[in-house]
Short mmCIF file of C-alpha atoms and ligand atoms in Angstrom, two decimals:
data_model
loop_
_atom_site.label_atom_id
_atom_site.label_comp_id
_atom_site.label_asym_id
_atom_site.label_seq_id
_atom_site.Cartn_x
_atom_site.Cartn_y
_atom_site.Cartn_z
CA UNK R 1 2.65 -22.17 -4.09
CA UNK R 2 6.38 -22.35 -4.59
CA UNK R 3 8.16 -19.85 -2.37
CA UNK R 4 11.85 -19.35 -2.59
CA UNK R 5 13.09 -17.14 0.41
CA UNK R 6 15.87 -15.29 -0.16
CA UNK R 7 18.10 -14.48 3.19
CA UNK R 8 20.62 -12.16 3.59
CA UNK R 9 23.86 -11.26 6.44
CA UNK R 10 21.88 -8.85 8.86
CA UNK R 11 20.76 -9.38 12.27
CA UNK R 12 17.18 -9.16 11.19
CA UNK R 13 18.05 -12.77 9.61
CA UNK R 14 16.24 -14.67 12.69
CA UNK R 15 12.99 -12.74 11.77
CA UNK R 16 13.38 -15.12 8.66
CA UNK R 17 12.50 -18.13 10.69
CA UNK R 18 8.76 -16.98 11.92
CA UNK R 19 8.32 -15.68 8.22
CA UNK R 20 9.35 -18.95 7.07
CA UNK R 21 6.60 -20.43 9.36
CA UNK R 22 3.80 -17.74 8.28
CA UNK R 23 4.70 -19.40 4.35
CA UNK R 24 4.59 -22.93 5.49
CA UNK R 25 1.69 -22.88 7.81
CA UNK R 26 0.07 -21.24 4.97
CA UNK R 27 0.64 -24.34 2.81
CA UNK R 28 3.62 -23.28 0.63
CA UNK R 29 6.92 -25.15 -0.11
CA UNK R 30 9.60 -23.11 1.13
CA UNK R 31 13.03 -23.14 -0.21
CA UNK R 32 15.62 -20.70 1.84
CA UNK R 33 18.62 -19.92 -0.02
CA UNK R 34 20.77 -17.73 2.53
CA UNK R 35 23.58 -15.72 1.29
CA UNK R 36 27.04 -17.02 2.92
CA UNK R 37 27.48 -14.22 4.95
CA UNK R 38 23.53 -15.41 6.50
CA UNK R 39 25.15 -18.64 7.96
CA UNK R 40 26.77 -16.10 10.48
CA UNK R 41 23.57 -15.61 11.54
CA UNK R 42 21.32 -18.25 11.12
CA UNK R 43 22.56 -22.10 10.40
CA UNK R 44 21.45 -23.87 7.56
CA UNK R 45 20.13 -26.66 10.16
CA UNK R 46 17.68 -24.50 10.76
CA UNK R 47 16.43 -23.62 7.54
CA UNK R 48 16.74 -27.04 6.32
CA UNK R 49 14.56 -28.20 9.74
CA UNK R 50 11.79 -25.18 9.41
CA UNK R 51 11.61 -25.54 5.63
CA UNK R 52 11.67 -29.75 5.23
CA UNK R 53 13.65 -28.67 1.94
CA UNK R 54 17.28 -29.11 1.38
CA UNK R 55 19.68 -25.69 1.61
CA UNK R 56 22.39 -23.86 -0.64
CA UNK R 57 23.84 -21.11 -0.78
CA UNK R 58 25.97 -22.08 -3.64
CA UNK R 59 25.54 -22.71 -7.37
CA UNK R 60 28.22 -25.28 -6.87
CA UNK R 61 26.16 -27.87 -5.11
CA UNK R 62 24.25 -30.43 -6.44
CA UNK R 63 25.44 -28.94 -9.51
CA UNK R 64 23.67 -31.68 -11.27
CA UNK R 65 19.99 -30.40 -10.52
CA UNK R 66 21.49 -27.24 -11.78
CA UNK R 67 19.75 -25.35 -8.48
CA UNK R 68 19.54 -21.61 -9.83
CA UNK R 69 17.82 -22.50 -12.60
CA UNK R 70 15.56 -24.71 -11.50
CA UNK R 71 14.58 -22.37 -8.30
CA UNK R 72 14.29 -19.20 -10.60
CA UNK R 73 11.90 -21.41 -12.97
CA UNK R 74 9.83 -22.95 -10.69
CA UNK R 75 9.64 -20.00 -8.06
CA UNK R 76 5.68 -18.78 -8.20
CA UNK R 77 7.27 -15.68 -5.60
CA UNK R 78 10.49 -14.62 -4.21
CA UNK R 79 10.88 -12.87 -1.20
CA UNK R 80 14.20 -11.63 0.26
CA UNK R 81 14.38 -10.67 3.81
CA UNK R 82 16.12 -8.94 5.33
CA UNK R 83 17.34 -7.45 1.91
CA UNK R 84 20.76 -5.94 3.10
CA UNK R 85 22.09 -2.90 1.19
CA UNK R 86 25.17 -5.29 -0.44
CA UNK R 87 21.85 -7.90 -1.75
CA UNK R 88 19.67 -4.62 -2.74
CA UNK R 89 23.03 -3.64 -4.43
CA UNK R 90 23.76 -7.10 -6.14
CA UNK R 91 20.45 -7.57 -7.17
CA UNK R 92 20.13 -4.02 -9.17
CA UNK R 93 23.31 -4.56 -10.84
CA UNK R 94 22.12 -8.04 -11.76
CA UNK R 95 25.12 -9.23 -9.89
CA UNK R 96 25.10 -13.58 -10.44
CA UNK R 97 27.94 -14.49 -7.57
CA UNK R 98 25.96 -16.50 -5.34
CA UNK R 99 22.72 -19.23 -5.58
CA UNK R 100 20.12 -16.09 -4.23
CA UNK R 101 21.17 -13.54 -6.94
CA UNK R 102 21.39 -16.20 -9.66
CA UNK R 103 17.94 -17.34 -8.57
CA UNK R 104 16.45 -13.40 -9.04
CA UNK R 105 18.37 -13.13 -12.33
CA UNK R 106 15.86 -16.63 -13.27
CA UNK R 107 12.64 -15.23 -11.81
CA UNK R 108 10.01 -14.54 -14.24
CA UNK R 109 7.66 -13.84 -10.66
CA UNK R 110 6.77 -11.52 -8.26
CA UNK R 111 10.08 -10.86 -5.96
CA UNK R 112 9.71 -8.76 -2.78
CA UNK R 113 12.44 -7.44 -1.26
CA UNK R 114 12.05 -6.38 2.94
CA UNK R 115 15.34 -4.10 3.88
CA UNK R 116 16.76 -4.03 6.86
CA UNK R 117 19.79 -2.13 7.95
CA UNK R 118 20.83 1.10 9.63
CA UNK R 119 19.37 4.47 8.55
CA UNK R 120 22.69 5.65 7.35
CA UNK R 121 22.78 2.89 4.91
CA UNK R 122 19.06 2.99 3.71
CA UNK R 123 19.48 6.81 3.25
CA UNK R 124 22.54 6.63 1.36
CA UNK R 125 22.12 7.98 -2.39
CA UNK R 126 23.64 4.44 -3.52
CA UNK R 127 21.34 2.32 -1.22
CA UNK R 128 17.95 4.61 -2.82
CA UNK R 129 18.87 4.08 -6.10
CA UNK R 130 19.11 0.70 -6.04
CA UNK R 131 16.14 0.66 -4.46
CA UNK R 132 14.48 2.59 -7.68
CA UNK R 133 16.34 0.26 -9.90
CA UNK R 134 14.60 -2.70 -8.62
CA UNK R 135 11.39 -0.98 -8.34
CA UNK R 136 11.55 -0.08 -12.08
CA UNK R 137 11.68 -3.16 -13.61
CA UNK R 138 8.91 -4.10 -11.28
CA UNK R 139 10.31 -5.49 -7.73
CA UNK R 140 8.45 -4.69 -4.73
CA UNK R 141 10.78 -3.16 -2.16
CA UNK R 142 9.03 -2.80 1.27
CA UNK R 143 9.84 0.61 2.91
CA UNK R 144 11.80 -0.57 6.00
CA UNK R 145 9.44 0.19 9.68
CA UNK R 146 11.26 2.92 12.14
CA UNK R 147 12.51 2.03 15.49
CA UNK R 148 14.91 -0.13 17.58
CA UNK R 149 17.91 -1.18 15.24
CA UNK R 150 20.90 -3.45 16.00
CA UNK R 151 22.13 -1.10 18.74
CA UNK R 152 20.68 1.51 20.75
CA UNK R 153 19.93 3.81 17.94
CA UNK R 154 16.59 3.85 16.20
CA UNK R 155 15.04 5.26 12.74
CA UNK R 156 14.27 3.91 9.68
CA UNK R 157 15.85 0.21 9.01
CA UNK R 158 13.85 -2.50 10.65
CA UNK R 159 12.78 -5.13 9.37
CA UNK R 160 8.93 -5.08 8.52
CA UNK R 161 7.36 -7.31 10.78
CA UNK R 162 7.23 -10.86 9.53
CA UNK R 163 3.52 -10.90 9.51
CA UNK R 164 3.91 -7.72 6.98
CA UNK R 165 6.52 -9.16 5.03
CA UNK R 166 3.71 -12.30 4.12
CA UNK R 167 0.82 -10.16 3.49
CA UNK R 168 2.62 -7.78 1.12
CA UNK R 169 4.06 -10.68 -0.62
CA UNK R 170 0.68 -12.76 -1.08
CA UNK R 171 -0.32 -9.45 -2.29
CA UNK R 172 1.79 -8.83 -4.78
CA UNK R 173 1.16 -12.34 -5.95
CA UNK R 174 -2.67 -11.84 -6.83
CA UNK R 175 -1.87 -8.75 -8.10
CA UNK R 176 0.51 -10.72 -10.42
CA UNK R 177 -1.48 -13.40 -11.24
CA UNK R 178 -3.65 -13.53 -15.01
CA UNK R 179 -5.38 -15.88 -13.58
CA UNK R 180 -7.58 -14.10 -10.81
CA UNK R 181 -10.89 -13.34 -10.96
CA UNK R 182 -10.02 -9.43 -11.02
CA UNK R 183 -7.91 -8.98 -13.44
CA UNK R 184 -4.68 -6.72 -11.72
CA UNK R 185 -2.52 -4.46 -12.84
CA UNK R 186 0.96 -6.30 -14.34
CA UNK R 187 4.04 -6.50 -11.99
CA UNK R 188 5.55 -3.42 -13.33
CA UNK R 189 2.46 -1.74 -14.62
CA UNK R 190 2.87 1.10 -12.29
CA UNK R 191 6.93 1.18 -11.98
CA UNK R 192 8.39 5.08 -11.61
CA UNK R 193 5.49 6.46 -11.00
CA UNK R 194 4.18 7.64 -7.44
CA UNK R 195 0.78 7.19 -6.00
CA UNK R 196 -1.07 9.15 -3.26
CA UNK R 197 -3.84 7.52 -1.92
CA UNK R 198 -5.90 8.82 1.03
CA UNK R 199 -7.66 7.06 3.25
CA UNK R 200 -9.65 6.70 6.83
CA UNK R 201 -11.90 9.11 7.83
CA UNK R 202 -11.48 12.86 9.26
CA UNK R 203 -12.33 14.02 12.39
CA UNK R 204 -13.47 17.07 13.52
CA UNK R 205 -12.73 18.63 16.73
CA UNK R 206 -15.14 19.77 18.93
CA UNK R 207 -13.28 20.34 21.87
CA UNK R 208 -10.15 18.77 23.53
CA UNK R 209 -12.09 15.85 23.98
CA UNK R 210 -14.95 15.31 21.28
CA UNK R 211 -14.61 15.31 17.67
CA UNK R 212 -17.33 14.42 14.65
CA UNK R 213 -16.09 10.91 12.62
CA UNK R 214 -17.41 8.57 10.01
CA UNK R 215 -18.00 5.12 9.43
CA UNK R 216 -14.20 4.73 7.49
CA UNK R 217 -12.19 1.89 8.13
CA UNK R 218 -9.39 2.20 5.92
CA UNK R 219 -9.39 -0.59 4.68
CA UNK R 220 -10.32 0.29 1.28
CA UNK R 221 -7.44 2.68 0.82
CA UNK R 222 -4.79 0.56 2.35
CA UNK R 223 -6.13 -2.09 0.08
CA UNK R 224 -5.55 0.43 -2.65
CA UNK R 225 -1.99 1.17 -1.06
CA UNK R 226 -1.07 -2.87 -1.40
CA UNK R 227 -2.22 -3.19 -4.63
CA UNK R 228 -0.45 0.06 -6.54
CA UNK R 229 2.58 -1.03 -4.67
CA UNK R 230 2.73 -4.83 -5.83
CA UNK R 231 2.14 -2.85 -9.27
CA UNK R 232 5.33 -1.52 -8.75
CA UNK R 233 4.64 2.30 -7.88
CA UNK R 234 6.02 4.18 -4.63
CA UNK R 235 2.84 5.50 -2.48
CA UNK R 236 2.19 7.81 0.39
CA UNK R 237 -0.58 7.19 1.96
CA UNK R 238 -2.48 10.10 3.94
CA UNK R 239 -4.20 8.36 6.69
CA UNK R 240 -6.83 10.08 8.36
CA UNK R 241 -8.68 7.83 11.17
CA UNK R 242 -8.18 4.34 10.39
CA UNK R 243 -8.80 1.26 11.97
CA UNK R 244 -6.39 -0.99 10.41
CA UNK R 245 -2.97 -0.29 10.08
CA UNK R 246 -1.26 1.05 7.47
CA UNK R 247 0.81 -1.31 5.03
CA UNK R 248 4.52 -1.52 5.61
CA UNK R 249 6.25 0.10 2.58
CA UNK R 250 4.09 3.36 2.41
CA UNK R 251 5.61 6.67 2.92
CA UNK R 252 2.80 7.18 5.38
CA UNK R 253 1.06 10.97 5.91
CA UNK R 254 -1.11 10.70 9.29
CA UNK R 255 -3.49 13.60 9.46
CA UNK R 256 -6.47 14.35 11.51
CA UNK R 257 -9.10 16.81 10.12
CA UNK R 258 -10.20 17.86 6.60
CA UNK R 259 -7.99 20.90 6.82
CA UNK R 260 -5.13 18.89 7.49
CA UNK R 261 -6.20 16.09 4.68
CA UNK R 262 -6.48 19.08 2.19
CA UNK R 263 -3.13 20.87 2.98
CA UNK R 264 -1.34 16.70 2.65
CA UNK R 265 -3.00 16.29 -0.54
CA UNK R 266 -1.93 19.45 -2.34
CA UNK R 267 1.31 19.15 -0.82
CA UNK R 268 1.31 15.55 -2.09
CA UNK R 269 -0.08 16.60 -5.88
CA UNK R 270 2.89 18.39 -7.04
CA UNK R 271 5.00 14.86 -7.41
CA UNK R 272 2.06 12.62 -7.85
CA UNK R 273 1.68 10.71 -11.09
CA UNK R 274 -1.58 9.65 -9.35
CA UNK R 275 -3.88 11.17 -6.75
CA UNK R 276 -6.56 8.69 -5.41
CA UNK R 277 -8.39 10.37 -2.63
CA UNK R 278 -10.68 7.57 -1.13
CA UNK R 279 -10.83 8.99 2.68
CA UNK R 280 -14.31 9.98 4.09
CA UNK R 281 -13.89 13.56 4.46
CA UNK R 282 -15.89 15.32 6.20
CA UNK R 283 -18.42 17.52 4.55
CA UNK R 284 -18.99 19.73 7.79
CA UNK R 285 -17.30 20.59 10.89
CA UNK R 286 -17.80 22.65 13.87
CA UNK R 287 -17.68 25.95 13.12
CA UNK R 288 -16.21 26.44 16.54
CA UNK R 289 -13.33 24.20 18.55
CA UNK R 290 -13.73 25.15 22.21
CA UNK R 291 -10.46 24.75 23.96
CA UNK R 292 -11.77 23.67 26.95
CA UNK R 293 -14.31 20.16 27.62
CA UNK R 294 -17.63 21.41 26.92
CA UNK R 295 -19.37 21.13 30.57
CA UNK R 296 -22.97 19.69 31.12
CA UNK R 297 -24.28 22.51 33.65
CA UNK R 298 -27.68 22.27 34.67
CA UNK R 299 -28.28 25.91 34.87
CA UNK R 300 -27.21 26.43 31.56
CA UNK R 301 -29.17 25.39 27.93
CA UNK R 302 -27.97 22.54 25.80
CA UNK R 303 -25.53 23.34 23.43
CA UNK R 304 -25.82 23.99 19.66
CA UNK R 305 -22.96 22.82 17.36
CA UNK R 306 -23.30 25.01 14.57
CA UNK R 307 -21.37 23.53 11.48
CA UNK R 308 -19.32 24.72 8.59
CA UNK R 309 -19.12 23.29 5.14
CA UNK R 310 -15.74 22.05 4.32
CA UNK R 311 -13.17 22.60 1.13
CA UNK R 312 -14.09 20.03 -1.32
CA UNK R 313 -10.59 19.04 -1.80
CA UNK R 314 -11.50 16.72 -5.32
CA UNK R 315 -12.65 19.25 -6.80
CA UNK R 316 -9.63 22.17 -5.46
CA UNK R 317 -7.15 19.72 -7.30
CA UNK R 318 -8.72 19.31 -10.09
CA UNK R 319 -8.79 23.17 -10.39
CA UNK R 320 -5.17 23.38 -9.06
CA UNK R 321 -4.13 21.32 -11.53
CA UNK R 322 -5.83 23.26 -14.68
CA UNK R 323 -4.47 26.31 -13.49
CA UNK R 324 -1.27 25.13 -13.16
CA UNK R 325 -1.21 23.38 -16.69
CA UNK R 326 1.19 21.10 -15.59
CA UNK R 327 -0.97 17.96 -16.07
CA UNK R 328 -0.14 17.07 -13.23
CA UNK R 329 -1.01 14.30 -11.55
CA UNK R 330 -2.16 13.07 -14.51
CA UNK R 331 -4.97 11.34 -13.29
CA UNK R 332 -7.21 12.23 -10.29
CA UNK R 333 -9.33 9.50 -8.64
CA UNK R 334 -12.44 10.35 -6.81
CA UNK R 335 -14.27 7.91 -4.65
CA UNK R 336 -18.12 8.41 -3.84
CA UNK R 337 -20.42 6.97 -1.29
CA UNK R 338 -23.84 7.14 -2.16
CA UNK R 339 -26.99 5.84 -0.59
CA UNK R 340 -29.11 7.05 -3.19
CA UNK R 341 -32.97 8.48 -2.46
CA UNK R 342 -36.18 8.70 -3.57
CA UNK R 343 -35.44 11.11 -5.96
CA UNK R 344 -32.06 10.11 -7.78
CA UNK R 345 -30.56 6.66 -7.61
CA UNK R 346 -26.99 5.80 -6.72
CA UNK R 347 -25.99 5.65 -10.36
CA UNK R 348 -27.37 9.41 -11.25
CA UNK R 349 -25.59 10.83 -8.20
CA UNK R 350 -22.27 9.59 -9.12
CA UNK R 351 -22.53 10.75 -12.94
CA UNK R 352 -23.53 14.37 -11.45
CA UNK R 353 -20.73 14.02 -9.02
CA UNK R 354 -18.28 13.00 -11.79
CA UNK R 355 -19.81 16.21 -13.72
CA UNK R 356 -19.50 18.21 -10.81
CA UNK R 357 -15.69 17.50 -9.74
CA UNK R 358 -14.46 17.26 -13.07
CA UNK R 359 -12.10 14.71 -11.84
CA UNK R 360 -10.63 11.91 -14.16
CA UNK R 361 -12.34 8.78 -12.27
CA UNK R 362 -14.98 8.45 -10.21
CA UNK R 363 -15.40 5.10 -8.00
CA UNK R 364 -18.71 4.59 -6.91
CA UNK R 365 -20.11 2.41 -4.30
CA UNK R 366 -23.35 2.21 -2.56
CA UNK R 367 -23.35 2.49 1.13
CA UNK R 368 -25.47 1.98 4.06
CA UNK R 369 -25.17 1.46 7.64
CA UNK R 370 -23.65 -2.08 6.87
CA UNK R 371 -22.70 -1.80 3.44
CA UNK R 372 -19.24 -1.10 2.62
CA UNK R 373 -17.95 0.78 5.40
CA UNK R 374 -15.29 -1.75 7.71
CA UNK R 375 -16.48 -4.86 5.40
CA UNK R 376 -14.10 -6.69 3.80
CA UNK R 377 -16.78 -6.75 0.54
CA UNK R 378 -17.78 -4.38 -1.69
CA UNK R 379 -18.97 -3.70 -4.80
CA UNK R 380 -17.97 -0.33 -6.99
CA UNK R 381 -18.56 1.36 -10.73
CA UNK R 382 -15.61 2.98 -12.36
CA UNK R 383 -17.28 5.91 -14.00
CA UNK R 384 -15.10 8.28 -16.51
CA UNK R 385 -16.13 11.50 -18.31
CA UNK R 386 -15.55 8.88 -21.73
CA UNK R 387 -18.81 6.88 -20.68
CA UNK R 388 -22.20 7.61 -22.51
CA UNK R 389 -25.38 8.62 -20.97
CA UNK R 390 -26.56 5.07 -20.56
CA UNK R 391 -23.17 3.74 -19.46
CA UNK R 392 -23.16 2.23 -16.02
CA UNK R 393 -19.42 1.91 -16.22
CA UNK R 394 -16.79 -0.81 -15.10
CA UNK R 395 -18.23 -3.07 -12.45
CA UNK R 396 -15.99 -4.83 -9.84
CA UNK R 397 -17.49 -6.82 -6.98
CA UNK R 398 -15.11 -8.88 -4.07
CA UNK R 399 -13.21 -8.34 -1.30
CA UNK R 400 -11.80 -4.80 -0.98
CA UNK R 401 -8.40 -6.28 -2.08
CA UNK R 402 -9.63 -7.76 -5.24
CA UNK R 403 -11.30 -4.72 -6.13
CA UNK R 404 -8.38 -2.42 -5.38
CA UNK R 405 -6.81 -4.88 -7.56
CA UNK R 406 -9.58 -4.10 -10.36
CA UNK R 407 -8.71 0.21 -10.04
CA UNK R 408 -5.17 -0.21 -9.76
CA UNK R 409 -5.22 -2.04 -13.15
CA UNK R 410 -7.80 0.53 -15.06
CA UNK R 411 -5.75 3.81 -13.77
CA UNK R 412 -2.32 1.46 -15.22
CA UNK R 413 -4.23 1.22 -18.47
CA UNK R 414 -5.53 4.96 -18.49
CA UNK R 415 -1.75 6.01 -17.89
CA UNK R 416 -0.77 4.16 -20.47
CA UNK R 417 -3.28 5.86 -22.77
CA UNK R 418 -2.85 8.96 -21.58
CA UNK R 419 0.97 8.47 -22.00
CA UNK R 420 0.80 6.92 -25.74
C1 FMN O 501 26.60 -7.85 13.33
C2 FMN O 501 26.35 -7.42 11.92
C3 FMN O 501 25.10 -6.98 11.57
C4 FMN O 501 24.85 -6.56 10.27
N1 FMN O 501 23.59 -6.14 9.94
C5 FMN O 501 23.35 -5.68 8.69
C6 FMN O 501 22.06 -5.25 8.34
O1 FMN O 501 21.10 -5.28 9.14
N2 FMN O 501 21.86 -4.78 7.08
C7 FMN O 501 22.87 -4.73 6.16
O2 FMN O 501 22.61 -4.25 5.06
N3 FMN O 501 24.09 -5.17 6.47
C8 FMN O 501 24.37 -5.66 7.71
N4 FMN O 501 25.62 -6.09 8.01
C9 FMN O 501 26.66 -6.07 6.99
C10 FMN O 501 26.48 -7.27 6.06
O3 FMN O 501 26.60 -8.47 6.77
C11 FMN O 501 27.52 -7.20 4.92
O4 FMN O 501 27.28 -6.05 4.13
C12 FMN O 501 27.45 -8.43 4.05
O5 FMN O 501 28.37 -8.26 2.99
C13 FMN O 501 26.05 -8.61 3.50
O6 FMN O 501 26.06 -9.57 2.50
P1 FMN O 501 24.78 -10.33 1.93
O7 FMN O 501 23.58 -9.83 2.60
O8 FMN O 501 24.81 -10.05 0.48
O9 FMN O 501 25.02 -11.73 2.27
C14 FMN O 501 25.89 -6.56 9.30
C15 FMN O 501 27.15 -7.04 9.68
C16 FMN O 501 27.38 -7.46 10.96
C17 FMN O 501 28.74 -7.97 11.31
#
């Protein structure tokens, strides 16, 4: 793949180097263009050593291969890190005074832009609407991570971490590209609109120490987060227990128990275009938290957790949202896990379920001690109130991120219906 990385004058320009290496090790031909004020930073000698390609920052040299134009044409992705707030700014007034801008007014591909300055300037009103210019017509702007900046102070501003920076951007190319086997959501498909995805699984306190989990990875609902993201749409993501970590460029929700999960979605609902709530909740929990370890005492009986049944929060925001009348979010995504038994099959218990929340979409997937929960695999049906009886619905089958790929595209295309 053609890369063109796009560098501009922050600190955070070293970090450029080791993404530089994640691209090339990777197989891609890398071509930096740092901004002028860059070479303050980082040399061209070293770009030009890392990358085996020649470097410009100008549209003045070599002005015979006529350098933005080719770069913008033949660019498969962009990526610009750091993205300073003067490049963010540049690049959303489709500013053309330099080879990097020139090269994003060119691109017809996926550009991804990782900020990195101090909070101040990432909070400022000019700084976030930039960023929701660029994010409009279909950029992917990381969210910045929080901590250590260029002095002592800390917040949000850093740089994602270079091995962030390349997964986000490979994502957003296979979300980009007609070509894969799962057909994704457009660049752009989901720009202006804001997604809340939950994912993980809950836990449920028992006491200080003990708590009943599931099987959740995550990774299923960050997949989700990358790929509504590289479709252009801002998403929180409410993490319950997860063992992967949560993209960089979420507005990220960490919650613990059902109760928590339920009070972060509602919250959440009331700005959401889009509500996809794939966590594992739990169905149950201890009726009782004891605040203190529960003792093994040999004089004493074993102890009985008695449990409660939970909210079932798909089905509360469905309701929440008909009683409002708002319509929104517009569309409500429920996942389901069945096993299936000797009585119904997998199938049946997701049209009842569909039935029984009332909720716009209902992904289904079988699951089992080894199936789907912490694979990388899996294998779903989109089912919608639309189907008929004998409808099994949409099928998608691949890794998690090529079926996230698969949703994020049908709930683009059921906005767009429901918006027509
Ligand atoms: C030491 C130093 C560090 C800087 N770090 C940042 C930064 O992290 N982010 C930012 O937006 N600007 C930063 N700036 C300011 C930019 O260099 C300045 O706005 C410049 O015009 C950016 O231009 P460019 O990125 O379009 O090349 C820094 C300036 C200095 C002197």
């Amino acid at each position: 793949m053609r890369i063109v990385l796009g560098v501009g004058g922050g600190i955070a320009a070293y970090k450029a180097a080791s993404l530089l290496r994640l691209f090339t090790e990777a197989g891609h031909d890398v071509s930096v263009v740092p901004t002028e004020s860059s070479k303050q930073f980082v040399g061209v000698a070293t770009w030009e050593a890392l990358s085996g390609n020649p470097v410009s920052s100008s549209v003045f040299d070599e002005v015979e291969k006529v350098n933005h134009v080719r770069l913008g044409h033949e660019a498969d992705l962009i990526v610009v890190a750091p993205a300073t707030a003067d490049l963010l700014a540049r690049a959303a007034t489709g500013q053309a005074n330099d080879l990097l801008t020139n090269t994003l007014l060119m691109a017809r591909g996926p550009v991804v832009f990782a900020p990195a300055m101090h909070t101040e300037m990432w909070a400022h009103p000019a700084t976030a609407a930039n960023v929701a210019t660029l994010r409009s017509r279909g950029a992917v702007v990381l969210e910045p991570g929080i901590g250590r900046l260029t002095g002592k102070d800390t917040g949000p501003g850093r740089l994602p971490e270079p091995d962030e920076i390349f997964t986000a951007a490979l994502a957003a190319v296979d979300t980009a590209d007609p070509a894969a086997d799962s057909p994704a959501a457009a660049p752009g498909a989901l720009a202006g609109t804001t997604v809340t995805i939950t994912a993980g699984g809950t836990r449920e306190p028992l006491d200080p120490v003990r708590f009943l989990g599931n099987r959740s990875s995550g990774k299923q609902g960050t997949a989700l987060a990358e790929a509504a993201m590289a479709a252009g749409a801002r998403v929180r993501l409410i993490a319950a227990h997860m063992d992967v970590p949560a993209p960089s460029g979420v507005e990220l929700v960490r919650v613990e128990t059902a109760l928590e999960l339920r009070a972060a979605a509602h919250a959440a609902s009331g700005d959401s275009d889009v509500v996809i709530m794939a966590a594992a909740v739990a169905d149950f929990r201890p009726s009782q938290v004891v605040e203190t370890k529960i003792k093994k005492r040999d004089d004493e009986a074993d102890p009985v957790i008695t449990l409660v049944r939970n909210p079932d929060i798909l089905q509360e925001l469905v309701r929440a949202r008909d009683a409002a009348g708002t319509g929104t979010p517009k569309l409500i995504v429920g996942f389901a896990a069945e096993t299936g038994d000797a009585t119904s099959d997998v199938l049946e218990y997701g049209r009842k379920k569909l039935a029984r929340k009332g909720c716009d979409l209902l992904v289904l997937n079988r699951v089992g001690k080894s199936l789907v929960f912490g694979q990388d695999d899996t294998e779903v049906r989109i089912l919608s109130p639309a189907d008929s009886a004998e409808d099994a619905g949409e099928s998608a089958a691949g890794t998690k991120a090529e079926v996230s790929a698969r949703i994020i595209s049908r709930i683009s295309a059921e906005l767009a219906t429901r918006s027509a």
